[in-house]
């Protein structure tokens, strides 16, 4: 099999990147495009041997990188950001072809955010400090020490942006990294390895390995030389990773699924509320933060639904490379089957499809809104991860909060109201890592990000990222405790 494939004129190496070199595997796996289902290429399929090699490379590179002054680490991260910005078009076309998200979004938002991830954590590193404090005359000094090799396992819905959300702070902290991208969208991680090497990142500091979770993933998460594991993905996989990590007490950061609510009160700006609701179809519904449960005060439910349908039916579904497209395909035929299974079971149980409720051509699923759903039903309780929303009504504020909190998840929540006092009351009662009031998907890298309940463990962002990727140390020095031997 060839070592490189060409996507939209962009050459992508299909081998692993380990210790500053391209490494092939005896076996491969097929990577296909969700746009038309066609095979893009055969990708190196790693296993325990490649996992051991990558962790060894990260372990060997760690002492020198950890000892690299902060300013030099920051300079290299900025150089990586420069490299990303020079290749935004390449990265955009490859990722759109590989995972089906909109090309216009990759060009204008996602890939610039990739560069920003590196710049932000490079700059935050230079300002990272805790003010010394006194204990009975003793000086306390807090420092952030690099932890060691980190395994970062990333999802397929926003491959490079979510990978660099982890890679950037891990490298800034002085750690070395083994990145394992999702097998359904591995290609831009390979390009990142090229960009990092060109920026001067030393060999072994960033390693990229590809393959299946049950093969190379298990070998990575159970490895005794790994000091941190960060994972974004499903709850069942997270439980498996946690069990693997437990033998070595490897610290974990887990950003998992969501079943987030959008609460719409009668005093809300209805046009804004409808816009927020329709926005949940972004990326074909493949967004962990999406407010897939629309909760509307009963007095405005009929008007809200009418306006929602009017707006949703104007969305254009099609080839994500077309600038006019609003909704692209779902990532894989297996995911499409999963989405349709949820919808058909809900319809059989008595739900009504106000819009959608069926497949389109290929790997496209019609944007769907289901009503007449029970709070304890599967479609309300389980993450679908597709363009499928449910609508329920409420009468009182207490009922709205109970419905919003009535799942096992707690990743995010969105609230539409014209009453600031209500906003304050309700947000205080919502179980969620992030709450948006009259807005959606406004994220700042200095804010803590993560979920409650089954939506995750831990928080990352700003100093919280360094708290996770470092061993925090407090040094206590006695007053006048040094003897002058001069």
XYZ file of N, CA, C and O in Angstrom, residues 291-374:
336
model
N -27.770 21.276 22.348
C -28.994 21.252 23.160
C -30.059 20.494 22.384
O -30.893 21.074 21.693
N -30.040 19.195 22.509
C -30.921 18.345 21.711
C -32.312 18.206 22.309
O -33.222 17.726 21.636
N -32.488 18.627 23.568
C -33.807 18.567 24.213
C -34.353 19.993 24.315
O -33.909 20.777 25.142
N -35.318 20.317 23.470
C -35.923 21.648 23.476
C -37.095 21.634 24.457
O -38.051 20.868 24.297
N -37.027 22.475 25.474
C -38.065 22.565 26.509
C -38.705 23.944 26.401
O -38.032 24.965 26.600
N -40.002 23.987 26.077
C -40.672 25.247 25.753
C -41.868 25.443 26.673
O -42.663 24.514 26.898
N -42.030 26.656 27.212
C -43.192 26.959 28.039
C -44.463 26.759 27.215
O -44.537 27.181 26.048
N -45.450 26.107 27.801
C -46.598 25.628 27.025
C -47.382 26.737 26.339
O -47.949 26.535 25.258
N -47.390 27.943 26.904
C -48.177 29.019 26.308
C -47.621 29.503 24.962
O -48.335 30.148 24.185
N -46.371 29.221 24.682
C -45.774 29.658 23.413
C -45.344 28.482 22.545
O -44.742 28.683 21.482
N -45.641 27.261 22.979
C -45.133 26.080 22.286
C -45.610 25.996 20.838
O -44.832 25.660 19.929
N -46.872 26.301 20.602
C -47.411 26.196 19.238
C -46.726 27.190 18.299
O -46.321 26.835 17.186
N -46.608 28.434 18.759
C -45.962 29.459 17.925
C -44.481 29.152 17.735
O -43.935 29.309 16.633
N -43.816 28.701 18.793
C -42.395 28.338 18.685
C -42.208 27.232 17.646
O -41.317 27.320 16.795
N -43.030 26.211 17.718
C -42.903 25.076 16.798
C -43.125 25.520 15.356
O -42.403 25.094 14.446
N -44.110 26.384 15.136
C -44.368 26.859 13.778
C -43.165 27.606 13.221
O -42.727 27.371 12.091
N -42.621 28.501 14.035
C -41.463 29.273 13.569
C -40.237 28.367 13.381
O -39.446 28.572 12.455
N -40.084 27.400 14.265
C -38.955 26.466 14.148
C -39.028 25.722 12.817
O -38.028 25.623 12.098
N -40.192 25.180 12.504
C -40.345 24.418 11.263
C -40.082 25.314 10.057
O -39.386 24.912 9.108
N -40.593 26.532 10.101
C -40.360 27.458 8.994
C -38.870 27.678 8.756
O -38.409 27.705 7.603
N -38.117 27.832 9.828
C -36.690 28.115 9.691
C -35.906 26.845 9.350
O -35.008 26.859 8.496
N -36.234 25.733 10.016
C -35.486 24.493 9.801
C -35.619 23.992 8.374
O -34.675 23.425 7.810
N -36.784 24.202 7.777
C -36.994 23.702 6.419
C -36.249 24.514 5.367
O -36.199 24.116 4.199
N -35.652 25.645 5.767
C -34.837 26.416 4.816
C -33.395 25.937 4.789
O -32.625 26.367 3.926
N -33.012 25.078 5.739
C -31.639 24.584 5.777
C -31.353 23.733 4.551
O -32.171 22.890 4.157
N -30.195 23.927 3.986
C -29.820 23.173 2.790
C -28.862 22.051 3.194
O -27.804 22.295 3.766
N -29.262 20.833 2.865
C -28.434 19.668 3.182
C -27.772 19.181 1.904
O -28.430 19.043 0.862
N -26.465 18.902 1.980
C -25.786 18.451 0.775
C -24.288 18.365 0.962
O -23.788 18.208 2.086
N -23.565 18.480 -0.139
C -22.112 18.346 -0.153
C -21.493 19.430 0.734
O -21.700 20.628 0.496
N -20.736 19.045 1.762
C -20.189 20.042 2.689
C -19.137 20.935 2.060
O -18.749 21.954 2.642
N -18.666 20.591 0.862
C -17.678 21.435 0.177
C -18.336 22.609 -0.542
O -17.651 23.535 -0.976
N -19.662 22.574 -0.651
C -20.425 23.642 -1.282
C -20.680 24.741 -0.245
O -21.206 24.475 0.845
N -20.324 25.970 -0.577
C -20.487 27.084 0.359
C -21.941 27.284 0.782
O -22.215 27.836 1.846
N -22.892 26.855 -0.049
C -24.312 27.070 0.256
C -24.880 26.011 1.190
O -26.015 26.145 1.662
N -24.134 24.966 1.466
C -24.638 23.866 2.297
C -24.657 24.255 3.765
O -23.713 24.859 4.272
N -25.739 23.884 4.451
C -25.881 24.135 5.886
C -25.648 22.876 6.720
O -25.184 22.968 7.861
N -26.004 21.715 6.187
C -25.878 20.455 6.921
C -25.250 19.416 6.002
O -25.755 19.161 4.901
N -24.153 18.825 6.450
C -23.467 17.810 5.673
C -23.891 16.411 6.089
O -24.912 16.211 6.763
N -23.091 15.421 5.732
C -23.424 14.028 6.054
C -23.046 13.665 7.478
O -22.293 14.388 8.141
N -23.546 12.543 7.929
C -23.063 11.960 9.177
C -21.818 11.126 8.887
O -21.591 10.677 7.768
N -21.018 10.921 9.897
C -19.646 10.486 9.733
C -19.488 9.116 9.085
O -18.585 8.892 8.297
N -20.383 8.167 9.381
C -20.137 6.776 8.982
C -21.478 6.059 8.857
O -22.467 6.418 9.502
N -21.493 5.025 8.027
C -22.730 4.247 7.848
C -23.213 3.663 9.169
O -24.426 3.590 9.416
N -22.281 3.262 10.043
C -22.681 2.711 11.347
C -23.361 3.770 12.201
O -24.324 3.478 12.920
N -22.852 4.986 12.141
C -23.469 6.062 12.907
C -24.853 6.383 12.365
O -25.789 6.645 13.127
N -25.009 6.341 11.048
C -26.319 6.579 10.447
C -27.327 5.534 10.905
O -28.491 5.856 11.219
N -26.910 4.290 10.955
C -27.780 3.215 11.439
C -28.197 3.464 12.888
O -29.355 3.258 13.266
N -27.249 3.920 13.684
C -27.541 4.201 15.094
C -28.573 5.316 15.223
O -29.539 5.215 15.989
N -28.374 6.400 14.447
C -29.300 7.530 14.492
C -30.701 7.091 14.089
O -31.689 7.391 14.786
N -30.792 6.389 12.979
C -32.105 5.972 12.486
C -32.771 4.997 13.453
O -33.994 5.020 13.623
N -31.968 4.165 14.096
C -32.535 3.250 15.082
C -33.213 3.985 16.217
O -34.329 3.629 16.637
N -32.557 5.033 16.733
C -33.164 5.837 17.793
C -34.488 6.437 17.324
O -35.492 6.399 18.040
N -34.487 7.009 16.130
C -35.683 7.698 15.641
C -36.826 6.721 15.393
O -37.973 6.967 15.803
N -36.545 5.606 14.754
C -37.614 4.655 14.442
C -38.195 4.040 15.706
O -39.415 3.840 15.807
N -37.359 3.770 16.694
C -37.893 3.241 17.968
C -38.756 4.287 18.658
O -39.786 3.966 19.272
N -38.365 5.554 18.565
C -39.167 6.620 19.174
C -40.522 6.745 18.471
O -41.563 6.889 19.128
N -40.522 6.661 17.147
C -41.781 6.744 16.404
C -42.684 5.564 16.732
O -43.904 5.724 16.899
N -42.099 4.395 16.860
C -42.893 3.213 17.213
C -43.484 3.338 18.613
O -44.560 2.785 18.893
N -42.791 4.101 19.480
C -43.268 4.280 20.858
C -44.291 5.408 20.981
O -44.772 5.683 22.087
N -44.601 6.087 19.867
C -45.645 7.116 19.901
C -45.177 8.528 19.631
O -46.002 9.451 19.628
N -43.884 8.738 19.418
C -43.406 10.082 19.088
C -43.920 10.505 17.716
O -44.233 9.665 16.859
N -43.977 11.812 17.498
C -44.428 12.353 16.211
C -43.305 13.177 15.607
O -42.698 14.021 16.284
N -42.982 12.928 14.342
C -41.954 13.688 13.639
C -42.574 14.938 13.034
O -43.320 14.860 12.050
N -42.289 16.086 13.610
C -42.774 17.352 13.070
C -41.994 17.693 11.809
O -42.552 18.223 10.837
N -40.721 17.392 11.821
C -39.874 17.489 10.631
C -38.980 16.253 10.592
O -38.661 15.668 11.624
N -38.575 15.843 9.398
C -37.617 14.747 9.253
C -38.176 13.409 9.684
O -39.306 13.046 9.376
N -37.337 12.663 10.397
C -37.726 11.336 10.850
C -37.313 10.230 9.909
O -37.787 9.100 10.028
N -36.419 10.538 8.981
C -36.040 9.529 7.994
C -34.645 9.836 7.448
O -34.118 10.942 7.599
N -34.060 8.853 6.783
C -32.772 9.038 6.129
C -32.932 9.851 4.852
O -34.001 9.892 4.254
N -31.805 10.442 4.441
C -31.713 10.996 3.105
C -30.918 10.039 2.240
O -30.823 8.841 2.534
N -30.326 10.536 1.194
C -29.466 9.711 0.358
C -28.095 9.552 1.013
O -27.647 10.426 1.763
N -27.438 8.443 0.726
C -26.089 8.230 1.234
C -26.042 8.258 2.742
O -26.846 7.605 3.419
N -25.102 9.025 3.293
C -24.931 9.101 4.743
C -25.541 10.375 5.327
O -25.069 10.903 6.333
N -26.603 10.838 4.707
C -27.290 12.035 5.171
C -28.572 11.648 5.916
O -29.293 10.749 5.493
N -28.836 12.359 7.012
C -30.076 12.131 7.762
C -30.853 13.431 7.812
O -30.291 14.499 8.113
N -32.141 13.357 7.518
C -32.979 14.557 7.483
C -33.041 15.202 8.866
O -33.253 14.512 9.869
N -32.852 16.518 8.968
C -32.994 17.203 10.254
C -34.367 16.906 10.850
O -35.396 17.095 10.201
N -34.367 16.446 12.080
C -35.567 15.859 12.679
C -35.935 16.568 13.980
O -35.060 16.881 14.791
N -37.234 16.792 14.162
C -37.780 17.266 15.435
C -38.910 16.332 15.831
O -39.874 16.162 15.082
N -38.790 15.743 17.019
C -39.791 14.806 17.524
C -40.528 15.427 18.700
O -39.911 15.988 19.610
N -41.854 15.318 18.675
C -42.676 15.740 19.808
C -43.408 14.516 20.363
O -43.245 13.398 19.883
N -44.228 14.759 21.383
C -44.979 13.673 22.039
C -44.023 12.598 22.553
O -44.203 11.398 22.305
N -42.998 13.041 23.260
C -42.004 12.120 23.813
C -42.067 12.177 25.334
O -42.240 13.244 25.922
N -41.930 11.044 25.968
C -41.967 10.969 27.426
C -40.580 11.233 28.010
O -39.561 10.908 27.391
